[in-house]
PDB file of C-alpha atoms in Angstrom:
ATOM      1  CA  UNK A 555      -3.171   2.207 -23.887  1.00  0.00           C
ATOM      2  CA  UNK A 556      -3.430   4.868 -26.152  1.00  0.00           C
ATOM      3  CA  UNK A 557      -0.663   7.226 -24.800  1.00  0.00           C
ATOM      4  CA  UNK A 558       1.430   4.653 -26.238  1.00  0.00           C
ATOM      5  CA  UNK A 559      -0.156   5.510 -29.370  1.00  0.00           C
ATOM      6  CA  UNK A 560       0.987   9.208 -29.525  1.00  0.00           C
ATOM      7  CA  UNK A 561       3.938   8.251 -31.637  1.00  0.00           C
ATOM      8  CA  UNK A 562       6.690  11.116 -30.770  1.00  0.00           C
ATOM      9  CA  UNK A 563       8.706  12.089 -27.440  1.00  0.00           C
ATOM     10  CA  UNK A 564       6.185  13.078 -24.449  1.00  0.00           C
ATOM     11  CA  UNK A 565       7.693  15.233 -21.912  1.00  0.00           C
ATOM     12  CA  UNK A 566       5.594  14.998 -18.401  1.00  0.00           C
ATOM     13  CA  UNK A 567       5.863  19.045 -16.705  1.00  0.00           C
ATOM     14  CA  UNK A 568       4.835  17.876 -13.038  1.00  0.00           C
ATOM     15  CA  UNK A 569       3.677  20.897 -11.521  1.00  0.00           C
ATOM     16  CA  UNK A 570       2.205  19.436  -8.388  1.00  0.00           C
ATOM     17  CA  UNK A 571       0.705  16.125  -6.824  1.00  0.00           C
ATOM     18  CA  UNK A 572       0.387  13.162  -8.664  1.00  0.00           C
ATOM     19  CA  UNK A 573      -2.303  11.331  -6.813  1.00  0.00           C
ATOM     20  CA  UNK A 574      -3.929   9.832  -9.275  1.00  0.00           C
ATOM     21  CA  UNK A 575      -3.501   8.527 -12.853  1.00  0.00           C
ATOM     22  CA  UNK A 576      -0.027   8.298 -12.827  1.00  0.00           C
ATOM     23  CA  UNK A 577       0.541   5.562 -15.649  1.00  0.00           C
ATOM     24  CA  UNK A 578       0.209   8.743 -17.483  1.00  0.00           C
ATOM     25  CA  UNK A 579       3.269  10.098 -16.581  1.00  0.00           C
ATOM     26  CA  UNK A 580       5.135   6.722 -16.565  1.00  0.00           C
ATOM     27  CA  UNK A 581       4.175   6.478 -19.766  1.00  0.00           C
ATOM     28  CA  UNK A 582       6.382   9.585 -20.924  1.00  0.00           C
ATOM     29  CA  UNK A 583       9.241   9.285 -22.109  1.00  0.00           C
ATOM     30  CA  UNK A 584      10.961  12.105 -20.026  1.00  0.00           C
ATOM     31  CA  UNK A 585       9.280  13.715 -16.390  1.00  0.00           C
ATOM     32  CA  UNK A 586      10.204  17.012 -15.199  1.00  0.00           C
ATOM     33  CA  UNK A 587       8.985  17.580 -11.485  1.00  0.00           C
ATOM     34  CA  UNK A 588       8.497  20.616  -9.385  1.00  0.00           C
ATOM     35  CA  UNK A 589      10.267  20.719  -5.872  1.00  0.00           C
ATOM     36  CA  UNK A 590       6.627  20.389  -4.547  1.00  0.00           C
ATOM     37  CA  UNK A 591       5.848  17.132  -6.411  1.00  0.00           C
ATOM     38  CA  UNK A 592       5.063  14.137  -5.027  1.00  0.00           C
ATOM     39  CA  UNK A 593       3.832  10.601  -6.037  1.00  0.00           C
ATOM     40  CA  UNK A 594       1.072   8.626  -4.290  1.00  0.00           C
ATOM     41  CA  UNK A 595      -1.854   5.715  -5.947  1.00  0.00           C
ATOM     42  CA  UNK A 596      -4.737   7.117  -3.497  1.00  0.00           C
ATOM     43  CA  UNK A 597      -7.801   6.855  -5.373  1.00  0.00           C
ATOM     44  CA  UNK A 598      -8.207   3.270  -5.790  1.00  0.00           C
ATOM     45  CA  UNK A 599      -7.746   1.621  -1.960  1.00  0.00           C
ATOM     46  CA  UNK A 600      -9.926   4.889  -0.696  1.00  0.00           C
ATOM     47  CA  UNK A 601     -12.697   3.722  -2.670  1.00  0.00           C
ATOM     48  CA  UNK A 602     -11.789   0.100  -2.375  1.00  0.00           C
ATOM     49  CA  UNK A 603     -10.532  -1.208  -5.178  1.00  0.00           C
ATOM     50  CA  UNK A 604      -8.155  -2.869  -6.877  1.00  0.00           C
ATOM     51  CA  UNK A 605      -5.173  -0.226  -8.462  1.00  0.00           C
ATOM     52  CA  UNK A 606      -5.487  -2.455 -11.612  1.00  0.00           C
ATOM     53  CA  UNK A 607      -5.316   0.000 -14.123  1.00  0.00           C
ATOM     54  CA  UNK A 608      -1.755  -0.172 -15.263  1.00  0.00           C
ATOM     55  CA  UNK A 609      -0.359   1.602 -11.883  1.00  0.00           C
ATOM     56  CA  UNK A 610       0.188  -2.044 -10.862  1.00  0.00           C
ATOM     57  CA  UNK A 611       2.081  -2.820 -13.775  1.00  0.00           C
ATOM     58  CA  UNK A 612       4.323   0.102 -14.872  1.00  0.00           C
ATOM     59  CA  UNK A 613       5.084   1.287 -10.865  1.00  0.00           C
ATOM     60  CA  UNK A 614       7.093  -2.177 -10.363  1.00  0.00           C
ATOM     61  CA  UNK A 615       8.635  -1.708 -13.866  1.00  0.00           C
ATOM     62  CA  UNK A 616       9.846   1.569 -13.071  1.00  0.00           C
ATOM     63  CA  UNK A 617      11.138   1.878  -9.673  1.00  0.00           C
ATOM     64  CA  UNK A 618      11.584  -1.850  -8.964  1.00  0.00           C
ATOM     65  CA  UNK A 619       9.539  -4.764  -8.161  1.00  0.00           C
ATOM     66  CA  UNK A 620       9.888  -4.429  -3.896  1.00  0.00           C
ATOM     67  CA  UNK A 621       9.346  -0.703  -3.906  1.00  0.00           C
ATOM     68  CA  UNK A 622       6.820  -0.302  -6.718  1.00  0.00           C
ATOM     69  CA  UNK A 623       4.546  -2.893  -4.925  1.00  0.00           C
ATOM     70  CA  UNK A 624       5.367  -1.285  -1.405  1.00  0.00           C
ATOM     71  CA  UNK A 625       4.273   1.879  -3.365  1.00  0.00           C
ATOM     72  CA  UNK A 626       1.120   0.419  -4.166  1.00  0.00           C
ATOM     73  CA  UNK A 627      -0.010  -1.535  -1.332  1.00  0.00           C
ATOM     74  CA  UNK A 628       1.219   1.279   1.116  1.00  0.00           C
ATOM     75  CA  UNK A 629       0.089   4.184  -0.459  1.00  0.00           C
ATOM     76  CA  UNK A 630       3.069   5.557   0.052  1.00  0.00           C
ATOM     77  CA  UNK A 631       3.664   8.974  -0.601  1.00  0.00           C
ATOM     78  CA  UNK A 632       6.967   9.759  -2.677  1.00  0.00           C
ATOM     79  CA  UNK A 633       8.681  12.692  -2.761  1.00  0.00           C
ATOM     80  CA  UNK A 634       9.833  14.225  -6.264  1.00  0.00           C
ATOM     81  CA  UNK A 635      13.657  13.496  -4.645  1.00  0.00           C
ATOM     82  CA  UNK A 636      13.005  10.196  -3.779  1.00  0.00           C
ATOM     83  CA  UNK A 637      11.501   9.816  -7.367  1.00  0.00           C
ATOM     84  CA  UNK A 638      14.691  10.930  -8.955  1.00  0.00           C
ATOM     85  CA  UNK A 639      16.143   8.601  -7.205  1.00  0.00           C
ATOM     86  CA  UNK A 640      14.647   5.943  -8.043  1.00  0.00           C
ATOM     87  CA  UNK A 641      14.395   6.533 -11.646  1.00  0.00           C
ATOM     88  CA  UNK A 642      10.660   7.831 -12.078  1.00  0.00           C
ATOM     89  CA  UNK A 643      11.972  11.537 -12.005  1.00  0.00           C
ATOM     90  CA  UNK A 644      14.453  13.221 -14.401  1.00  0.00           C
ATOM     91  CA  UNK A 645      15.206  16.379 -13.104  1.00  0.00           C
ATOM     92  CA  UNK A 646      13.080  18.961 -10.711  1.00  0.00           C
ATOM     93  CA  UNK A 647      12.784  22.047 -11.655  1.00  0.00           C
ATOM     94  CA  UNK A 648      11.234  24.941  -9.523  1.00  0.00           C
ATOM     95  CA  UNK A 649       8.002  25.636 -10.775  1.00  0.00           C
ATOM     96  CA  UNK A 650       8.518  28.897 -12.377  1.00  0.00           C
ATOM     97  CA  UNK A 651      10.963  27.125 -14.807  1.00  0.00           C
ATOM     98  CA  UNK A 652       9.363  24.537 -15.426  1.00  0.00           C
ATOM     99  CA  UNK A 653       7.766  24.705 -18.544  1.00  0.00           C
ATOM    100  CA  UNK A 654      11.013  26.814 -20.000  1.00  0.00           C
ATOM    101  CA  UNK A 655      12.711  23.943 -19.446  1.00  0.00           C
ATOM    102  CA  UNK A 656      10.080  21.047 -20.620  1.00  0.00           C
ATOM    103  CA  UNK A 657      10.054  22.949 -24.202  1.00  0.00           C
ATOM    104  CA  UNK A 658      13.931  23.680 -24.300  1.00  0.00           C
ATOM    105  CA  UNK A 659      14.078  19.692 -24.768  1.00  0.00           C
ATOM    106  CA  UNK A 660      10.963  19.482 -26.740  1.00  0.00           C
ATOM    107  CA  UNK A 661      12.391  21.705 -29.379  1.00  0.00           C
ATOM    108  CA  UNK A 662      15.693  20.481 -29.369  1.00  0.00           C
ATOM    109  CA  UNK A 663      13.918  17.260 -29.954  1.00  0.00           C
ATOM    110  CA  UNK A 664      11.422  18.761 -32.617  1.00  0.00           C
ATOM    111  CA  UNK A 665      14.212  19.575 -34.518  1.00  0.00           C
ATOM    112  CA  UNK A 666      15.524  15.897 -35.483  1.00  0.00           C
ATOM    113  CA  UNK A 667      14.213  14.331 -38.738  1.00  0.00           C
ATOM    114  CA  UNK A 668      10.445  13.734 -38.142  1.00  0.00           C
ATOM    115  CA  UNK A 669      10.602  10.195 -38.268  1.00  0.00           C
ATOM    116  CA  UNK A 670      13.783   9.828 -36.526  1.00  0.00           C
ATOM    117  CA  UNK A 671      11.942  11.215 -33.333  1.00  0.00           C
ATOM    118  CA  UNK A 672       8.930   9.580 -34.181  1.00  0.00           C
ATOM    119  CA  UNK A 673      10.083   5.976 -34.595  1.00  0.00           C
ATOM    120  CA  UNK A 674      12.523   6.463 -31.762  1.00  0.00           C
ATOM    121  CA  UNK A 675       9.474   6.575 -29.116  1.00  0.00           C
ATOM    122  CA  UNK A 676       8.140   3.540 -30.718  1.00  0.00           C
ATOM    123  CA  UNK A 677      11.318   1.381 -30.294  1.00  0.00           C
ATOM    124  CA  UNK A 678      11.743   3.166 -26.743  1.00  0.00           C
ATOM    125  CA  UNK A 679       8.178   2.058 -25.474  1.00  0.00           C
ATOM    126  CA  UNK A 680       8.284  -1.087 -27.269  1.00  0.00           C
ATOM    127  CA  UNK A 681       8.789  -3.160 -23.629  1.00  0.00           C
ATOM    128  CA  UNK A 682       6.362  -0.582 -22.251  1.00  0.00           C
ATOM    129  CA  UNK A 683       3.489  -1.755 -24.667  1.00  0.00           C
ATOM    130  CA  UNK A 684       3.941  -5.185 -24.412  1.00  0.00           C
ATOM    131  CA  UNK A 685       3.676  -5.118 -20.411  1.00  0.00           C
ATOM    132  CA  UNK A 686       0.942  -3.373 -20.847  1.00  0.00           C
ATOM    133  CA  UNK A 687      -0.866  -5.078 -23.636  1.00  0.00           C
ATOM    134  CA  UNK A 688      -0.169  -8.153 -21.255  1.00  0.00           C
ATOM    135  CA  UNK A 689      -1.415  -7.421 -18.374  1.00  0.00           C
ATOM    136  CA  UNK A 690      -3.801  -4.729 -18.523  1.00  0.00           C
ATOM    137  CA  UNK A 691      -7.073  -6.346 -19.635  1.00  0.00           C
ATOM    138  CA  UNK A 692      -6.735  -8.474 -16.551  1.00  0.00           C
ATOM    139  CA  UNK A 693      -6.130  -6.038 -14.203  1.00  0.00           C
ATOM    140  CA  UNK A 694      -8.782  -3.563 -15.028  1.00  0.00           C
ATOM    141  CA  UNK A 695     -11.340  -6.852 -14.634  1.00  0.00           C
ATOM    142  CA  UNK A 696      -9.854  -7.618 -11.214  1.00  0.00           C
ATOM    143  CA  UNK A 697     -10.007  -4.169 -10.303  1.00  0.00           C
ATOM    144  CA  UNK A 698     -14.080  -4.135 -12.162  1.00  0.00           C
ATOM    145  CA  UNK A 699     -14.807  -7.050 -10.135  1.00  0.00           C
ATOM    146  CA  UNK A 700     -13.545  -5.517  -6.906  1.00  0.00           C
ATOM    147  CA  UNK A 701     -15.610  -2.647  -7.673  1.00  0.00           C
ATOM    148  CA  UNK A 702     -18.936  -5.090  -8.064  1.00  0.00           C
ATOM    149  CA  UNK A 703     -18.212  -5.966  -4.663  1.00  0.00           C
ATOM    150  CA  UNK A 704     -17.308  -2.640  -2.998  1.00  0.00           C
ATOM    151  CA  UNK A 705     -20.898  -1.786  -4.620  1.00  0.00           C
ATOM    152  CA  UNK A 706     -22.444  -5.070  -3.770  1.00  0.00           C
ATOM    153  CA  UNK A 707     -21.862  -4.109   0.547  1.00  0.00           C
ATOM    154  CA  UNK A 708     -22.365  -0.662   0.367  1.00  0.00           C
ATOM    155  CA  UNK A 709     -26.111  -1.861  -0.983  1.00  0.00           C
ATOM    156  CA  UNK A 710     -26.007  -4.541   1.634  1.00  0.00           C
ATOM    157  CA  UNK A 711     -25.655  -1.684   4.428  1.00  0.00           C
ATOM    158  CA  UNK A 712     -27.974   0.230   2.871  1.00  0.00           C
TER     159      UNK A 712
ATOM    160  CA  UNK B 694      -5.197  13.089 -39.753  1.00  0.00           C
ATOM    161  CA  UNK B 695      -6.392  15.780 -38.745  1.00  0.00           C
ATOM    162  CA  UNK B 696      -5.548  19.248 -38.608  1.00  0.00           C
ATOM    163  CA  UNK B 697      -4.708  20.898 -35.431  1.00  0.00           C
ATOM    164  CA  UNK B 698      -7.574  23.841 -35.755  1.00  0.00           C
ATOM    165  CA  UNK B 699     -10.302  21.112 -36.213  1.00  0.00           C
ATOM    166  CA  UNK B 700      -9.852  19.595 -32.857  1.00  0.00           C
ATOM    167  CA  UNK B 701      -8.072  22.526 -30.473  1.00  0.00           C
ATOM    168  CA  UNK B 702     -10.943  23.469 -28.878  1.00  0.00           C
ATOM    169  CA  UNK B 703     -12.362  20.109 -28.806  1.00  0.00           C
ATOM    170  CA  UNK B 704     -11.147  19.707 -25.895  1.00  0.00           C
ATOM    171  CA  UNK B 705     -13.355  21.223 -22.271  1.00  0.00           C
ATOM    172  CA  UNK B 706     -10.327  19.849 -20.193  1.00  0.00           C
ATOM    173  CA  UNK B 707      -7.190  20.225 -22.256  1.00  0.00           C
ATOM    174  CA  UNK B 708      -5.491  23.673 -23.105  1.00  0.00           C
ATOM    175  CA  UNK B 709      -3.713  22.707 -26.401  1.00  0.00           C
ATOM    176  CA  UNK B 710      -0.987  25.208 -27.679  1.00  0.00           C
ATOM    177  CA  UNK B 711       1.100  24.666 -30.602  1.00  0.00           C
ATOM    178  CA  UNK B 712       4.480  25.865 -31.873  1.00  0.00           C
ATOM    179  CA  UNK B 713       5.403  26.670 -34.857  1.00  0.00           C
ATOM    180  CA  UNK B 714       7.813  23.488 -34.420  1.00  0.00           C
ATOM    181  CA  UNK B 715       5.248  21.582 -33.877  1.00  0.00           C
ATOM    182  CA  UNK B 716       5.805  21.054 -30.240  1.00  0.00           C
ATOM    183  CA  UNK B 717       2.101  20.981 -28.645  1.00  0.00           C
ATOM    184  CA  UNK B 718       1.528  21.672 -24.868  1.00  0.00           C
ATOM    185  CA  UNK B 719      -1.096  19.939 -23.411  1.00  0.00           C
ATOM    186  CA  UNK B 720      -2.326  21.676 -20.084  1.00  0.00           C
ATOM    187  CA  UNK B 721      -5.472  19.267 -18.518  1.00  0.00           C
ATOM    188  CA  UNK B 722      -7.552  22.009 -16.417  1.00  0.00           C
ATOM    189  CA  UNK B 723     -10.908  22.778 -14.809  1.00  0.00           C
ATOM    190  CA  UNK B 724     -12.251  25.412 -15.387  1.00  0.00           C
ATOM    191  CA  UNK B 725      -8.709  26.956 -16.052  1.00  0.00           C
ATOM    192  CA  UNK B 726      -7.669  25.761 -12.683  1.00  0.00           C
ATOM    193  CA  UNK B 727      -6.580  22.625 -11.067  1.00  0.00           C
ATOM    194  CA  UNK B 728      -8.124  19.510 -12.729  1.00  0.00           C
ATOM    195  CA  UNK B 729     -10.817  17.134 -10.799  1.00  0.00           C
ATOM    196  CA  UNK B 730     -10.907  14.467 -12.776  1.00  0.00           C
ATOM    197  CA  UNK B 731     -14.047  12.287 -12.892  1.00  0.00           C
ATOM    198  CA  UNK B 732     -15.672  10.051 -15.438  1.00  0.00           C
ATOM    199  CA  UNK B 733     -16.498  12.541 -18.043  1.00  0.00           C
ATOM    200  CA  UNK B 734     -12.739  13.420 -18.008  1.00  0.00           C
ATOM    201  CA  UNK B 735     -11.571   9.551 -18.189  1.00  0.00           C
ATOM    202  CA  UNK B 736     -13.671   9.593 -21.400  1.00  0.00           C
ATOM    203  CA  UNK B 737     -12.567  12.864 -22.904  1.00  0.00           C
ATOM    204  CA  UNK B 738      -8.879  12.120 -22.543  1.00  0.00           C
ATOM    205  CA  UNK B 739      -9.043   8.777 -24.066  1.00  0.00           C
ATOM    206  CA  UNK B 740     -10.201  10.571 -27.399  1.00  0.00           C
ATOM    207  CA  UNK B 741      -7.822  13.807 -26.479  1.00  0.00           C
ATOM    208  CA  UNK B 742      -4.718  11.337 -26.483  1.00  0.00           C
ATOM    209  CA  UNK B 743      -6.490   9.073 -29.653  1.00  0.00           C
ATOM    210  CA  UNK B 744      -6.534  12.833 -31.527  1.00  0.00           C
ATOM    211  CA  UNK B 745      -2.960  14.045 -30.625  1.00  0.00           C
ATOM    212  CA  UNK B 746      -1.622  10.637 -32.173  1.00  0.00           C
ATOM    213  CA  UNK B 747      -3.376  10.989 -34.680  1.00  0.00           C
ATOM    214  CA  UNK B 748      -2.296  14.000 -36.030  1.00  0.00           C
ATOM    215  CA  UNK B 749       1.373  13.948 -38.021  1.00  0.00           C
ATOM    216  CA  UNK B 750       2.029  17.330 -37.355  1.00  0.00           C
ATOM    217  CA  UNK B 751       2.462  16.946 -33.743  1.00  0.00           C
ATOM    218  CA  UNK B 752       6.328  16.637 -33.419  1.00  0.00           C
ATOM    219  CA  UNK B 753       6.861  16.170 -29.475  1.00  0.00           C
ATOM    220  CA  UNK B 754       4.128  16.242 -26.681  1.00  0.00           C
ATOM    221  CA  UNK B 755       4.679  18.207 -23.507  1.00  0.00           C
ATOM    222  CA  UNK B 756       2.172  17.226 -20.784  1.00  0.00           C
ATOM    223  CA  UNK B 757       0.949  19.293 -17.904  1.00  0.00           C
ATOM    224  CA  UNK B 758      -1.571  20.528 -15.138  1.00  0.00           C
ATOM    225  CA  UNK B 759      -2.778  23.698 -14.053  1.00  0.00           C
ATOM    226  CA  UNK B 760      -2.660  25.562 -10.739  1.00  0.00           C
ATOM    227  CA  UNK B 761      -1.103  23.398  -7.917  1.00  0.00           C
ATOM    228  CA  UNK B 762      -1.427  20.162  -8.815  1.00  0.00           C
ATOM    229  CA  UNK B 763      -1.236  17.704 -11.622  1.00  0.00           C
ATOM    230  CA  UNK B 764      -3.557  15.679 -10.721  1.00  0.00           C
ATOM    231  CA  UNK B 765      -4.796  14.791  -6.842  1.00  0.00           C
ATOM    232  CA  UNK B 766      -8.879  15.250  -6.854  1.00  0.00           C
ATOM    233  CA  UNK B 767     -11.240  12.974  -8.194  1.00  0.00           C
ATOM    234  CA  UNK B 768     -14.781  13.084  -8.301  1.00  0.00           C
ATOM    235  CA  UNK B 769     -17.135  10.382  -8.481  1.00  0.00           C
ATOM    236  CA  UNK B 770     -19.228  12.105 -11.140  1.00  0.00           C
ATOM    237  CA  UNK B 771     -19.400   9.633 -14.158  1.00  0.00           C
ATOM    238  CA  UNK B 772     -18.382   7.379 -12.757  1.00  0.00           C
ATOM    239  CA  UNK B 773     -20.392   3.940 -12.292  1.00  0.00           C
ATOM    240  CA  UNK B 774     -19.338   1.058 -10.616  1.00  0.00           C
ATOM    241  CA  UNK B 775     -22.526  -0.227  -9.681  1.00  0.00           C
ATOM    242  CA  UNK B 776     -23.923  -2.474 -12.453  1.00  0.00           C
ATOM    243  CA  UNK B 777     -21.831  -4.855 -14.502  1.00  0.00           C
ATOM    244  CA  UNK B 778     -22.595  -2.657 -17.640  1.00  0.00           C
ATOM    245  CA  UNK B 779     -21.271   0.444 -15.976  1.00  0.00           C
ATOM    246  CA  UNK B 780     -18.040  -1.841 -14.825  1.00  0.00           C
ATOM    247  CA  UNK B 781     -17.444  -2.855 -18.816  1.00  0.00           C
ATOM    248  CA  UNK B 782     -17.756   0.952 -19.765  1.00  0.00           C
ATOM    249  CA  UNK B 783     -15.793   2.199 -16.834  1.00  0.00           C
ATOM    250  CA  UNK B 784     -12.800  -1.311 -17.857  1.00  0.00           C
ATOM    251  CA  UNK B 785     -13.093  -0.092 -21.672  1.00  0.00           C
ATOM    252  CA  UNK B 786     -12.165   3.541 -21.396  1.00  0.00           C
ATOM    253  CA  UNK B 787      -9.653   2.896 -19.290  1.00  0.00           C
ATOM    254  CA  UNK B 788      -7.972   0.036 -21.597  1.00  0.00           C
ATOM    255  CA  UNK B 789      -8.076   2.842 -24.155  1.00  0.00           C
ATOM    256  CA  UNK B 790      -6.453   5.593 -22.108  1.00  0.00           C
TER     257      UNK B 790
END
C-alpha cells in the first residue's frame, strides 16, 4: 500500500464521517477526530462485496479481532468516543480546532532530525506493512471475485 | 524527487499546502467541497500518495477532508466491476493505494 510508502509521521484531521476508505486513516500514524466523527465500512456490503481491501485486515489489528470483525460484518457505526476508546482515535477535537491542533504536532514533529522522524515511521509501520503485504493481494481477489458475481446476477435479472 | 511546485496542482482532488517546515496538508475535495470519491479518485490518489513519498522535502503529512465529511459518498463513476479486465484494474489500484 503506498501510504505506507510516505516515509514520515501522517497525522489523520477527521473532520467528519468516515464511511469509506478508512485503511487510510488506520494507516496514520496519529488520528485526530471531530466530536461529529464517526466510523462505519458501508460501501462494500451495499454494493455486495467483499470489504477486502485492507479494511478487513487493519480494523481487527486495530481495535481487536471480535470487534473489528463485528465492525465489519455489522456495519456498525462507531462513534469518534467509542473510537478513542478502543484505540483507533487519539484525541477529538471540535472542529474549529482541529487543524490548529493536527499542525501543533506536525511541527513539533517537523522539527526532529529529518531522518530521525523519517525512519521512525518506518520502524513504527513495520508490523503494519507486513499484514498488509500478507494479506492484501488475496483479499482484493476475493473481494474482485465477489464483484464478478454481484455483476454476473444483476445481468442475469436483466 | 521531485519538487513540491512541479506536482501541487497536479492534483484535481487534493488541496496541497506546504510550510515552510515542511509540514504539507493534504485536504482531498470536490470541487472545494466534500469529496465523492469514485474511480477516477481511487486512481488519482494512488499517484497523489506515490508523489508525496516521493518527495524528501515533505517532513510530516497531515491528512484531511473538506466540508462535513471525510469521506462518506461514493460514486460508481469509474468504476468497473463488470469484466474480469475491469476487476484486475479496479484489484491493482487499490493494491497500490
Amino acid at each position: 500500500m503506498n501510504i505506507l510508502d510516505i516515509e514520515v509521521p501522517l497525522i489523520a484531521a477527521l473532520n467528519g464521517p468516515v464511511l469509506l476508505h478508512s485503511e487510510y486513516v488506520l494507516l496514520a500514524d496519529i488520528v485526530l477526530a471531530t466530536p461529529e466523527t464517526v466510523f462505519q465500512d458501508k460501501p462494500h456490503f451495499d454494493f455486495g462485496i467483499v470489504p477486502g481491501d485492507g479494511v478487513n485486515l487493519l480494523w481487527p489489528e486495530v481495535i481487536g479481532s471480535v470487534r473489528g470483525r463485528h465492525f465489519i460484518l455489522t456495519r456498525q457505526v462507531l462513534d469518534a468516543r467509542t473510537a478513542r476508546e478502543w484505540g483507533a482515535v487519539n484525541e477529538i477535537v471540535p472542529a474549529e480546532d482541529l487543524l490548529a491542533r493536527a499542525r501543533e504536532i506536525a511541527e513539533g514533529l517537523a522539527a526532529l532530525p529529518p531522518l530521525t522522524s523519517r525512519y521512525t515511521r518506518i520502524a513504527l509501520t513495520q508490523k503494519l506493512r507486513r499484514i498488509v503485504d500478507e494479506g492484501a493481494g488475496y483479499g482484493l481477489a476475493l473481494e474482485g471475485i465477489s464483484a464478478a458475481e454481484v455483476a454476473r446476477s444483476m445481468a442475469a435479472q436483466g | 524527487m521531485s519538487p513540491f511546485s512541479t506536482y501541487k496542482y497536479s492534483f484535481a482532488n487534493a488541496r496541497l499546502t506546504r510550510s515552510e517546515s515542511g509540514v504539507l496538508e493534504v485536504a482531498l475535495h470536490t470541487d472545494g467541497g466534500k469529496l465523492v470519491f469514485n474511480g477516477h479518485t481511487h486512481e488519482q490518489f494512488v499517484d497523489l500518495f506515490h508523489q508525496i513519498g516521493s518527495d524528501a522535502d515533505n517532513r510530516v503529512v497531515i491528512l484531511t477532508g473538506s466540508g462535513d465529511a471525510f469521506m462518506d459518498a461514493i460514486s460508481p463513476e469509474g468504476f468497473d466491476f463488470f469484466s474480469p479486465r475491469g476487476t484486475t484494474r479496479s484489484t491493482a489500484r487499490a493494491r497500490r493505494s
